[in-house]
Short mmCIF file of C-alpha atoms in Angstrom, two decimals:
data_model
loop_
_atom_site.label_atom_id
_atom_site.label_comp_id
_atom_site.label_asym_id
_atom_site.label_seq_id
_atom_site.Cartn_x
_atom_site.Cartn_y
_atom_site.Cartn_z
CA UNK A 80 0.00 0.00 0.00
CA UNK A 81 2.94 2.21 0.70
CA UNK A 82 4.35 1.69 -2.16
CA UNK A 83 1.06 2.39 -4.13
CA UNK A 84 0.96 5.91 -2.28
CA UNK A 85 4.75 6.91 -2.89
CA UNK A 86 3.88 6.07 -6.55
CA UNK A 87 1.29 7.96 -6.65
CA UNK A 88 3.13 11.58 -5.25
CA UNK A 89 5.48 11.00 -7.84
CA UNK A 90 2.74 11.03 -10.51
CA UNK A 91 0.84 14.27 -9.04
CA UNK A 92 0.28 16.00 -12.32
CA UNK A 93 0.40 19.58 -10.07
CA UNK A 94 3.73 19.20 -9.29
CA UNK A 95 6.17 20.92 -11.60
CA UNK A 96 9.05 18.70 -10.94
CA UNK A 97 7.21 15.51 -11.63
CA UNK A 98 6.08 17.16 -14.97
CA UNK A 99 9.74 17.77 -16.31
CA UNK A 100 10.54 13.88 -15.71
CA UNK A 101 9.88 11.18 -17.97
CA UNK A 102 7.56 8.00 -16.82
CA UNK A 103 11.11 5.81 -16.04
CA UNK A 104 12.74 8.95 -14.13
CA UNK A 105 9.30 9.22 -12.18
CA UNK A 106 9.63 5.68 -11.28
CA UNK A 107 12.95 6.41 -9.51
CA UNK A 108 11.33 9.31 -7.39
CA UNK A 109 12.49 12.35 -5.72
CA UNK A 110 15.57 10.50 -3.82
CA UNK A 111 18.99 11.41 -4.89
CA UNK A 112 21.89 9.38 -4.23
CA UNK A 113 24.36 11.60 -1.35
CA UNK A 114 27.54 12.16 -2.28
CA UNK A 115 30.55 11.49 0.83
CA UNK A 116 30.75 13.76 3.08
CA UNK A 117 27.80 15.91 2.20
CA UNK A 118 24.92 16.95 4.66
CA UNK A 119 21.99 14.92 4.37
CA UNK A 120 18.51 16.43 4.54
CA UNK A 121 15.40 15.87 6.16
CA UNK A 122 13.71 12.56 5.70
CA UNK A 123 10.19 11.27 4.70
CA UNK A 124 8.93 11.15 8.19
CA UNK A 125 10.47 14.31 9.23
CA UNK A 126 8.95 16.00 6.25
CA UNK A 127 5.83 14.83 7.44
CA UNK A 128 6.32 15.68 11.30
CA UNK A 129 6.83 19.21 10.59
CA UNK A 130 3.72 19.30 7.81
CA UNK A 131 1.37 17.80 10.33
CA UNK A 132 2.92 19.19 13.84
CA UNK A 133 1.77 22.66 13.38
CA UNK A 134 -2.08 21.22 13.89
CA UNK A 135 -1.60 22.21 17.57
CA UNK A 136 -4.80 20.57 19.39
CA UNK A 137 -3.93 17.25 18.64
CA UNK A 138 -1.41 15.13 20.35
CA UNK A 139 1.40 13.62 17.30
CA UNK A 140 2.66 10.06 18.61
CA UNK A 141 6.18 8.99 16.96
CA UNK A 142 6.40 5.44 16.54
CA UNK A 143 10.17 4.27 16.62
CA UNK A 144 13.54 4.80 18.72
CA UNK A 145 13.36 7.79 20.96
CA UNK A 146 15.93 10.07 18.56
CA UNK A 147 13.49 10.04 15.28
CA UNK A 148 11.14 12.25 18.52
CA UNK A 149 13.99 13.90 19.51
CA UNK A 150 15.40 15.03 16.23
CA UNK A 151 12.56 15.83 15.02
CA UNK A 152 10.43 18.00 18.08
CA UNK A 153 9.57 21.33 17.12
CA UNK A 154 12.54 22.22 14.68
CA UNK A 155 10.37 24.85 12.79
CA UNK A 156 9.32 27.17 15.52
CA UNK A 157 5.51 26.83 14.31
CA UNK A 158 3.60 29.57 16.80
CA UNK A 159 0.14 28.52 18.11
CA UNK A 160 -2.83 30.51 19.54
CA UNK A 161 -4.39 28.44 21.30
CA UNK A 162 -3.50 24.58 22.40
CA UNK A 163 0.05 24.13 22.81
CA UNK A 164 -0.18 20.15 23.05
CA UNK A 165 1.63 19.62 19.54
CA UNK A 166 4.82 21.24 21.59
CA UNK A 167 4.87 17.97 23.98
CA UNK A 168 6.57 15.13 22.55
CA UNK A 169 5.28 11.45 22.56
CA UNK A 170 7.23 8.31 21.71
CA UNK A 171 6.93 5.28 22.24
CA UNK A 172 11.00 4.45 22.10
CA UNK A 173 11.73 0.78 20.75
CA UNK A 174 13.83 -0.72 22.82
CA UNK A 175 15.90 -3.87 21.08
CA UNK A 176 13.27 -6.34 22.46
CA UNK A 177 10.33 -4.31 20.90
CA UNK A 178 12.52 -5.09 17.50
CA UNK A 179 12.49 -8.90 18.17
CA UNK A 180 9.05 -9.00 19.65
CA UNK A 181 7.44 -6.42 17.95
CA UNK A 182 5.50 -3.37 19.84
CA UNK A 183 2.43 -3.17 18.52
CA UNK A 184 1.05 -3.63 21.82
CA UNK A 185 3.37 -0.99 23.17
CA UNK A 186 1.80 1.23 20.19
CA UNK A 187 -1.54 0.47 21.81
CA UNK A 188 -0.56 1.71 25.38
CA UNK A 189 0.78 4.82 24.34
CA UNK A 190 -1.97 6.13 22.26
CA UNK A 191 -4.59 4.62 25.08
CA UNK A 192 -2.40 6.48 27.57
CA UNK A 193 -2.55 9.92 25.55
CA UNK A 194 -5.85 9.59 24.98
CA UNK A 195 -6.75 9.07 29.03
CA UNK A 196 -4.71 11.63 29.75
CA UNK A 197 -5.08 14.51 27.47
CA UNK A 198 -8.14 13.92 25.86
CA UNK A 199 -6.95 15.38 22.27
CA UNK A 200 -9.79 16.42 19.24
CA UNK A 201 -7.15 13.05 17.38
CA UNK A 202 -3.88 11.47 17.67
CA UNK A 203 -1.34 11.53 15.01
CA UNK A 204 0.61 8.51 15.04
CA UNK A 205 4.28 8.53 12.59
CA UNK A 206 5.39 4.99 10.95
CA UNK A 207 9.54 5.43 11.30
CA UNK A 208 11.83 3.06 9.76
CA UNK A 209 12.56 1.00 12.89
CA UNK A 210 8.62 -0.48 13.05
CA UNK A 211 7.90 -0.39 9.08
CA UNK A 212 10.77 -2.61 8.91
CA UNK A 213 9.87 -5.37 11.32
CA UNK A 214 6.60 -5.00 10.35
CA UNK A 215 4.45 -3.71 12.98
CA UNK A 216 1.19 -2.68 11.48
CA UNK A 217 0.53 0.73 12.33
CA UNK A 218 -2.27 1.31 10.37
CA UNK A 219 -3.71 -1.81 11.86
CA UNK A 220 -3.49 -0.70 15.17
CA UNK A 221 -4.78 2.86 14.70
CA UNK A 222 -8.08 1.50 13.63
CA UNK A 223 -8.35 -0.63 16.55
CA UNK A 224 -7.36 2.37 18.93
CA UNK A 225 -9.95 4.30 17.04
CA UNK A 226 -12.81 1.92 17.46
CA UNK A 227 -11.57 1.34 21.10
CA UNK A 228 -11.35 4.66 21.80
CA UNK A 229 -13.59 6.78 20.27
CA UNK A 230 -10.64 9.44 18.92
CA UNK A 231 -9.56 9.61 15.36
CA UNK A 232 -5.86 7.60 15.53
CA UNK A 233 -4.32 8.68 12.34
CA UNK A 234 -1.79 6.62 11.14
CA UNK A 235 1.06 8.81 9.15
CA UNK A 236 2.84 6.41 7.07
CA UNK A 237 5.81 7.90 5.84
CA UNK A 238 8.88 6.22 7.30
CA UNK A 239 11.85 7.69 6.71
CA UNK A 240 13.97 5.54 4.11
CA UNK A 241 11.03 5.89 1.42
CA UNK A 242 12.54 9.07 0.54
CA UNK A 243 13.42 12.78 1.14
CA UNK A 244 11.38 15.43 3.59
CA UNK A 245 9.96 17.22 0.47
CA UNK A 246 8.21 13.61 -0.22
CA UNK A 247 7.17 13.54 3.54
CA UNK A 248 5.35 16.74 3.13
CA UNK A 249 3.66 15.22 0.40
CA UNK A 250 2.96 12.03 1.79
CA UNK A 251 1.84 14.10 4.78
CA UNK A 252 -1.29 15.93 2.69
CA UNK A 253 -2.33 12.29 1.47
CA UNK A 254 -2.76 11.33 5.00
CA UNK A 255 -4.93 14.90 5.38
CA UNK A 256 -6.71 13.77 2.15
CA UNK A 257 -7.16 10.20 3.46
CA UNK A 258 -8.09 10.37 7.37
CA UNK A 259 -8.96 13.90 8.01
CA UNK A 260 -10.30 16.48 5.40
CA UNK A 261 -14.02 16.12 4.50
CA UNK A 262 -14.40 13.82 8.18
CA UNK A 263 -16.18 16.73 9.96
CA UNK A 264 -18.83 19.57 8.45
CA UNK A 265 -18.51 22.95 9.98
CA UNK A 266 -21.07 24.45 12.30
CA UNK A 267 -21.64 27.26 9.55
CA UNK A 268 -20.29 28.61 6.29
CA UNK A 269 -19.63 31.88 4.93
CA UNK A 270 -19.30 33.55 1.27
CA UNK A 271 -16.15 34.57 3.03
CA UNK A 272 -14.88 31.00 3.60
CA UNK A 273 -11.15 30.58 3.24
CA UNK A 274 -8.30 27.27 3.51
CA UNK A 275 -4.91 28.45 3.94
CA UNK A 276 -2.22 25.15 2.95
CA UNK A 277 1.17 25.33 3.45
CA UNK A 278 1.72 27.98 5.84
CA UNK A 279 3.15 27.04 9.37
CA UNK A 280 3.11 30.27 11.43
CA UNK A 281 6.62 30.22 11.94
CA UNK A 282 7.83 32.43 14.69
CA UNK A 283 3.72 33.53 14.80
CA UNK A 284 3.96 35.39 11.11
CA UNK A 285 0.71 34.30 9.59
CA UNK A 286 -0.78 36.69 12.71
CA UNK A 287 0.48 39.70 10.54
CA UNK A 288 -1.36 38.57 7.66
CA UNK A 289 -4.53 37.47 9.80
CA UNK A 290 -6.14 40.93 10.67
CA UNK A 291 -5.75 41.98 7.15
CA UNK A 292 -7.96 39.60 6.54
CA UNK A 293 -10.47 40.09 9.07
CA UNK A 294 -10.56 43.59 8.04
CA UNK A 295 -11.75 42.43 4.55
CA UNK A 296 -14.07 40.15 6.14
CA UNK A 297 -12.53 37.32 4.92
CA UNK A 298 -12.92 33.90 7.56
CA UNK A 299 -10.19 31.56 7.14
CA UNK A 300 -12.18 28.35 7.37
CA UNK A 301 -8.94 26.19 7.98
CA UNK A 302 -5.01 26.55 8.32
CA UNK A 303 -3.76 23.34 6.80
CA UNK A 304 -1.33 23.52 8.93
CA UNK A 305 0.34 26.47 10.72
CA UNK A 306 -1.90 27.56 13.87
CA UNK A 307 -4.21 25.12 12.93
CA UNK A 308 -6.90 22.99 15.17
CA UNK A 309 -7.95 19.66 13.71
CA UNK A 310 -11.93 20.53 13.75
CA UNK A 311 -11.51 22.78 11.36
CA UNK A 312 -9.34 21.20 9.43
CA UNK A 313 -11.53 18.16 9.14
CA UNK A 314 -14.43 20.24 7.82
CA UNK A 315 -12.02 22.52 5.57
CA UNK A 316 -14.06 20.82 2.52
CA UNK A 317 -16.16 23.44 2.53
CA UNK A 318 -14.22 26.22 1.84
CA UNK A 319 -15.02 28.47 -1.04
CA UNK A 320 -11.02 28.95 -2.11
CA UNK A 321 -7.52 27.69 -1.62
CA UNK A 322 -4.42 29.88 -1.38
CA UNK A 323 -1.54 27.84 -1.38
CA UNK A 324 1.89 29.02 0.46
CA UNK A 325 4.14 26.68 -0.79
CA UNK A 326 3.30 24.32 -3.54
CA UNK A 327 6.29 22.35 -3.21
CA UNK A 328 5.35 21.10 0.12
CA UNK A 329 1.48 20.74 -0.53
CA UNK A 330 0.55 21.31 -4.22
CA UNK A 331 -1.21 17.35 -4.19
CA UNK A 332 -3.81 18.99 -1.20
CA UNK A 333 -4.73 21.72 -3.23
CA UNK A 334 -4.87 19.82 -6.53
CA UNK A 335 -6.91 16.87 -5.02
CA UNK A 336 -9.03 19.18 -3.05
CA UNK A 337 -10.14 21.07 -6.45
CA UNK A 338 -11.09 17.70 -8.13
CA UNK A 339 -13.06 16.18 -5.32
CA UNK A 340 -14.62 19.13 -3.73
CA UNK A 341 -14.64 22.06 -6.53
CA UNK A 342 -12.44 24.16 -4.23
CA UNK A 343 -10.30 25.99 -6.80
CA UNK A 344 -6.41 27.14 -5.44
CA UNK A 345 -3.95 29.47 -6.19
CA UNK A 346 -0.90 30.22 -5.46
CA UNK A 347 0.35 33.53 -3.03
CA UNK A 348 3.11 34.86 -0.96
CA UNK A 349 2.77 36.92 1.72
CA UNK A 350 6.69 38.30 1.55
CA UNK A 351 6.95 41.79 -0.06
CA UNK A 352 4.76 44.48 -0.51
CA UNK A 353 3.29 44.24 -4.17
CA UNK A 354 3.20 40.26 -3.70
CA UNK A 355 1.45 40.77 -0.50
CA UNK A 356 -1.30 43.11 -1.95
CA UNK A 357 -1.95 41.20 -5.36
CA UNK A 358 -2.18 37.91 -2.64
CA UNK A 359 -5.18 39.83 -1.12
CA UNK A 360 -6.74 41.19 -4.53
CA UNK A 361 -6.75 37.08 -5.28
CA UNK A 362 -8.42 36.18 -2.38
CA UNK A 363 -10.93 38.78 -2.80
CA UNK A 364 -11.36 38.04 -6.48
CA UNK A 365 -11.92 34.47 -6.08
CA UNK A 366 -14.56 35.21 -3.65
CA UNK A 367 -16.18 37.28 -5.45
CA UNK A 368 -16.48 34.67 -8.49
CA UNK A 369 -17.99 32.24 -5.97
CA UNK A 370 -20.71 34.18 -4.72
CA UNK A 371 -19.08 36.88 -1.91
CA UNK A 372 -20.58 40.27 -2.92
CA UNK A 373 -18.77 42.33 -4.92
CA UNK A 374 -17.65 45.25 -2.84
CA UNK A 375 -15.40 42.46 -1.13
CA UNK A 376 -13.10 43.74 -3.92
CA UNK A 377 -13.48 47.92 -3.07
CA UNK A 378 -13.14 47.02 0.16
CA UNK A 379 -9.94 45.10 -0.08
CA UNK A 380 -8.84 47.45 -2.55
CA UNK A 381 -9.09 50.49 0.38
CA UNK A 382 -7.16 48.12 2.82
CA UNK A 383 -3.78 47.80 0.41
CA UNK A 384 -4.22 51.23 -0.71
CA UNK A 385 -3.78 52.41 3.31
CA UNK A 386 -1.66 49.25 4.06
CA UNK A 387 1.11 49.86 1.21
CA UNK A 388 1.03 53.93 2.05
CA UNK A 389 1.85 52.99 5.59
CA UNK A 390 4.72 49.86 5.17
CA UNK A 391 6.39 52.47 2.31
CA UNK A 392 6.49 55.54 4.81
CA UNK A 393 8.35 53.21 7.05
CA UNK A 394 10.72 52.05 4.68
CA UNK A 395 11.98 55.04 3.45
CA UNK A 396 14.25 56.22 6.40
CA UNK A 397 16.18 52.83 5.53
CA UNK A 398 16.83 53.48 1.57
CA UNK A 399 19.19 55.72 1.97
CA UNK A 400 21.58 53.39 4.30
CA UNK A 401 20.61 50.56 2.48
CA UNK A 402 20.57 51.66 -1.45
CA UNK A 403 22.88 49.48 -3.79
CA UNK A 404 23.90 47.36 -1.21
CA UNK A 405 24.27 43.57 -2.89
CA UNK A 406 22.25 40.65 -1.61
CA UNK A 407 23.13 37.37 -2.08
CA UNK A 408 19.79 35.08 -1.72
CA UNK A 409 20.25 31.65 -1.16
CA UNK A 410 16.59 29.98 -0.23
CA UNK A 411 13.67 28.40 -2.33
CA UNK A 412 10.22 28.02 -3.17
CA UNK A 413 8.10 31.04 -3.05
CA UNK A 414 10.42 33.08 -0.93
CA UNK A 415 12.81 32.71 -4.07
CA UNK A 416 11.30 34.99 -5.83
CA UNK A 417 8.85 37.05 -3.25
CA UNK A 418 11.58 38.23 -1.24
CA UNK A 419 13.23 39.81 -4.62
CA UNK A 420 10.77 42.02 -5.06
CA UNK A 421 10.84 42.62 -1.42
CA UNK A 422 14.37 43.93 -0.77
CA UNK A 423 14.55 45.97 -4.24
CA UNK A 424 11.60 48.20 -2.84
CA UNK A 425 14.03 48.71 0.02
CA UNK A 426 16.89 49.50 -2.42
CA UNK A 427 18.54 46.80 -1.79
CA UNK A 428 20.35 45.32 -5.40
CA UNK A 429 20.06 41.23 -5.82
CA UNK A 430 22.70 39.37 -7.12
CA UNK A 431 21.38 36.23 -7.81
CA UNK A 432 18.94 33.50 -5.67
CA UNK A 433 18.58 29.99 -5.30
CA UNK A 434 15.80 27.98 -7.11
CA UNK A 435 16.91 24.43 -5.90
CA UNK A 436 13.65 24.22 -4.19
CA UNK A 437 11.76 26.18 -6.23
CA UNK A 438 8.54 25.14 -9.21
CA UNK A 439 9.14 26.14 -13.07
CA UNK A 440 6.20 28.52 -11.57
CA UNK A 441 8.82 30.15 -9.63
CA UNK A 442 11.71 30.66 -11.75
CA UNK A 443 9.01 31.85 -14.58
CA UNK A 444 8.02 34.54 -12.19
CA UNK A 445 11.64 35.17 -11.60
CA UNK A 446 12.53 34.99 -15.10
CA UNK A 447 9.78 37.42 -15.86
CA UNK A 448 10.86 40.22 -13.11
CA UNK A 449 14.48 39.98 -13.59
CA UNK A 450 14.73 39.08 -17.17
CA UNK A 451 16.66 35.58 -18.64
CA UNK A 452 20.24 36.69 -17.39
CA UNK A 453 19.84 37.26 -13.86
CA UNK A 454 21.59 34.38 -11.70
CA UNK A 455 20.03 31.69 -10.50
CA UNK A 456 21.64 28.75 -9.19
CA UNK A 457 20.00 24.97 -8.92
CA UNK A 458 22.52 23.84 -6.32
CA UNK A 459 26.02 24.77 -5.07
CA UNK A 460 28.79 23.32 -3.45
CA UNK A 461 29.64 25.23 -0.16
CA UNK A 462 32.90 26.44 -1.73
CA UNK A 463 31.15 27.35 -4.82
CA UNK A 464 29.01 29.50 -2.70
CA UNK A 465 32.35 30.91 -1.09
CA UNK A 466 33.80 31.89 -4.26
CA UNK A 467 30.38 33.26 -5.50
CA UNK A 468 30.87 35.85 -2.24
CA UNK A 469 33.82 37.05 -2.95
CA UNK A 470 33.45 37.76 -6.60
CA UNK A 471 30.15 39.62 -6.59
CA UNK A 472 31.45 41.48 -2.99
CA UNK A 473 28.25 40.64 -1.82
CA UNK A 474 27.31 43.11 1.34
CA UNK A 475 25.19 40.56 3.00
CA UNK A 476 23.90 36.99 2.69
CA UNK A 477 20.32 35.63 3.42
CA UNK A 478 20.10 31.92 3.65
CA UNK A 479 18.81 28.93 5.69
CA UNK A 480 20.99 27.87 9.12
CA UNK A 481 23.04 25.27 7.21
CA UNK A 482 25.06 27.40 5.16
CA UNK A 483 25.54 30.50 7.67
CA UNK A 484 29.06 29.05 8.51
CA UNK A 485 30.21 29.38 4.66
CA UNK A 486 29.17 33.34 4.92
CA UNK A 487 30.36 33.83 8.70
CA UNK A 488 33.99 32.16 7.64
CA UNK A 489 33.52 34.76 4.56
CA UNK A 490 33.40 37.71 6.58
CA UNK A 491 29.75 38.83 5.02
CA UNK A 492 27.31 39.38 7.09
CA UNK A 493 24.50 36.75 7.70
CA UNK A 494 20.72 36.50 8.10
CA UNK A 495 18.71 33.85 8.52
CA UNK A 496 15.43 33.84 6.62
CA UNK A 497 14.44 30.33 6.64
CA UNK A 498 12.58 28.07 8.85
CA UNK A 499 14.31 28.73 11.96
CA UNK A 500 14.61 31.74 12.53
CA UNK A 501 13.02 33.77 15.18
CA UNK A 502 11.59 37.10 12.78
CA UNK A 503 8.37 36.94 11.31
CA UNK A 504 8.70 38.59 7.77
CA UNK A 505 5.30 37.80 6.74
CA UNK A 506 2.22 40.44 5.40
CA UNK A 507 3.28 44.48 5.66
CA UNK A 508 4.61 44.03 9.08
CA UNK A 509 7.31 41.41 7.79
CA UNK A 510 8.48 43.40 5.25
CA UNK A 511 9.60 46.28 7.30
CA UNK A 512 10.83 43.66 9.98
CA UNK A 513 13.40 41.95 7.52
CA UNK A 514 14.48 45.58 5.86
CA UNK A 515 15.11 46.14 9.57
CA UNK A 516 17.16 43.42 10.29
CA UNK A 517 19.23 43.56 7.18
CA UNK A 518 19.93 47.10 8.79
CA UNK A 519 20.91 46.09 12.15
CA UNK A 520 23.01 43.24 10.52
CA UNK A 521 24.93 45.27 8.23
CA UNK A 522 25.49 48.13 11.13
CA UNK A 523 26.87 45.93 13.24
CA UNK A 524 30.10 46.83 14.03
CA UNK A 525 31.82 43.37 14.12
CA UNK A 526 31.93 43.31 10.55
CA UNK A 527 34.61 46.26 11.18
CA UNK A 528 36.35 44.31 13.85
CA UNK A 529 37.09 40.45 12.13
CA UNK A 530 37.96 42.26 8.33
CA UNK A 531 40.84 44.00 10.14
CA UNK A 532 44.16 41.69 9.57
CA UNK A 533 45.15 40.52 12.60
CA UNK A 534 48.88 41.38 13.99
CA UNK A 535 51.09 38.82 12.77
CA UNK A 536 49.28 38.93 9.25
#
């Protein structure tokens, strides 16, 4: 059955890198082979952990030696408004003798134990390699806890040597698609009925975007999965649109949700000022084309009017420190592109970004506001991204944690402006946040201090 379901991600027709492939490379799937010495990245269930961890109600049970919990436990910083349950871990931690007498049992106990003692809306319970691979039936014993308990026991079945994290993610909606979405029907419904998939609140930015939205009158219906309570994600079938955050992640959700349900998606950032207003002007259009009245669009239009006004009155004081200073962007997916437009209303010049995780959507967007000859790199060796530094005298670098070292041992300055760091750079708010940053990181005056030679150079 797995197998059937891994198969089937790499055949989504939405997502852009399956399209490129032909049927044999498809068959192969997203894994690449590592080279020696590189840095591997996430796996298939810790894709999955962090798509489904952000629903913060219900209580996520990893199956499998206590590391794949601890390596794993709230690595993304996903910000929550209301239960904070998803932030306690739960394993059940195979010992050797669960390997050679198996631990379904054990399974049993631990999701009868969190049900007893938290009394969650569900339980998420995560297939890792130890249990797929002396066969303990998860799936089995979910439905057995379910019709035991009373609780939805979702089994996640995405253990970790079926492939990389961007195929747990994946694997991740199919469980939404399979166990949850469409499970529950809402107590009401709106014109004004949004989903929001592939969004995950990190360090609590999706709450800059939120009373925008209220303001329009727009009711966000589900978060699928950043801030998001399973209730309502269970009933998010009933939505009148999609906006998807990051398709790479969740594009099969989306897709899948159109065909069964008529719930048609698009695709939005909510990095940058223009991005951030035509994100809302989508929303409001889409609406409006199934059945919210048509003022939602005035309206909405008043809102970015006032909203843009405001974020480019505090922006200004920074151009004139921060003009023609060169960016190096090393990230992907939608931020790939969104944040360009971003810094170069600050001023700021871009050199070049990464598209290693980005769709053809992306680098067509890029393509299109930057033209065929800007830079844009698939992957890089660390060194490659060394020498890249020091030839375009990049002023600053903005990247993910794992390559911070190669711009720190560089001498540029660093920011981090992927999943872990602690800024939320989201809606009109973000924008000004992240010019700010790049501000305070470029003023800092160790930058002075470590380019000086030292004595006995």
């Amino acid at each position: 059955m797995l197998v059937d379901k891994v198969q089937e991600v790499f055949n989504e027709p939405g997502c852009a890198t399956n399209q490129g492939k032909t049927e044999k490379e498809r068959k192969k799937g997203c894994t690449k082979a590592l080279k020696p010495g590189a840095a591997a990245g996430g796996c298939a269930f810790d894709g999955a952990k962090i798509a489904l961890q952000p629903i913060a109600d219900a209580a996520h049970l990893v199956h499998g030696p206590i590391a794949c919990e601890g390596n794993s436990w709230d690595n993304r910083g996903s910000k929550s408004s209301h239960s904070q349950l998803y932030r306690t871990g739960f394993t059940t931690d195979l010992s050797e003798l669960d390997v050679i007498h198996g631990a379904e049992k054990k399974l049993f106990k631990a999701i009868k134990e969190i049900v007893l003692k938290y009394d969650p809306p569900a339980v998420f319970v995560y297939q890792t390699c130890v249990p797929a691979l002396i066969g303990d039936d998860v799936e089995a014993v979910c439905k057995f806890a379910a019709d035991k308990l009373g609780k939805p026991i979702i089994p996640v079945n995405a253990p970790g040597f079926v492939g990389s994290k961007n195929l747990g993610n994946k694997l991740a909606g199919e469980t939404l698609l399979d166990h949850v979405i469409g499970t529950r029907e809402p107590e009401f419904t709106t014109p004004y009925d949004i989903n929001i998939i592939g969004e995950y609140n990190l360090a609590g930015e999706f709450w800059q975007v939120k009373p925008l939205l209220d303001r329009m009158g727009v009711r966000i219906l589900s978060m699928i999965s950043g801030d998001g309570k399973y209730n309502e994600v269970a009933s998010a079938h009933r939505a009148k649109v999609n906006m998807l955050v990051c398709s790479q992640a969740l594009i099969n959700v989306a897709r899948k949700m159109e065909e069964r349900y008529g719930i048609p998606f698009f695709e939005g950032s909510f990095y940058g000022v223009s991005d951030m207003s035509d994100t809302l002007r989508n929303i409001a259009m889409l609406l409006v084309e199934r059945g919210a009245p048509v003022e939602l669009i005035s309206r909405t239009d008043a809102i970015i009017r006032e909203e843009e006004a405001r974020a480019w009155r505090r922006l200004d004081p920074y151009k004139e420190r921060l003009t023609g200073k060169r960016v190096l962007l090393f990230t992907g997916g939608v931020k790939s592109w969104s944040m360009v437009s971003a810094l170069e209303g600050a001023g700021l010049e871009i050199i070049g970004t990464s598209v290693k995780k980005s769709t053809k959507e992306d680098k067509d967007r890029i393509k299109k506001m930057k033209g065929e000859e800007f830079h844009m790199w698939e992957d890089l060796k660390p060194r490659d991204i060394a020498k890249m530094l020091r030839e375009s005298k990049a002023d600053i670098m903005l990247s993910g944690g794992r390559s911070q070292f190669i711009a720190l041992k560089a001498k540029v300055p660093w920011l981090d402006v992927n999943q872990e760091r602690h800024v939320a750079f989201a809606g009109y708010e973000g924008i000004v946040a992240l010019v700010e940053e790049i501000d305070k990181t470029l003023s800092n005056p160790i930058w002075r201090q470590v380019r000086v030679p030292a004595p006995w150079e």
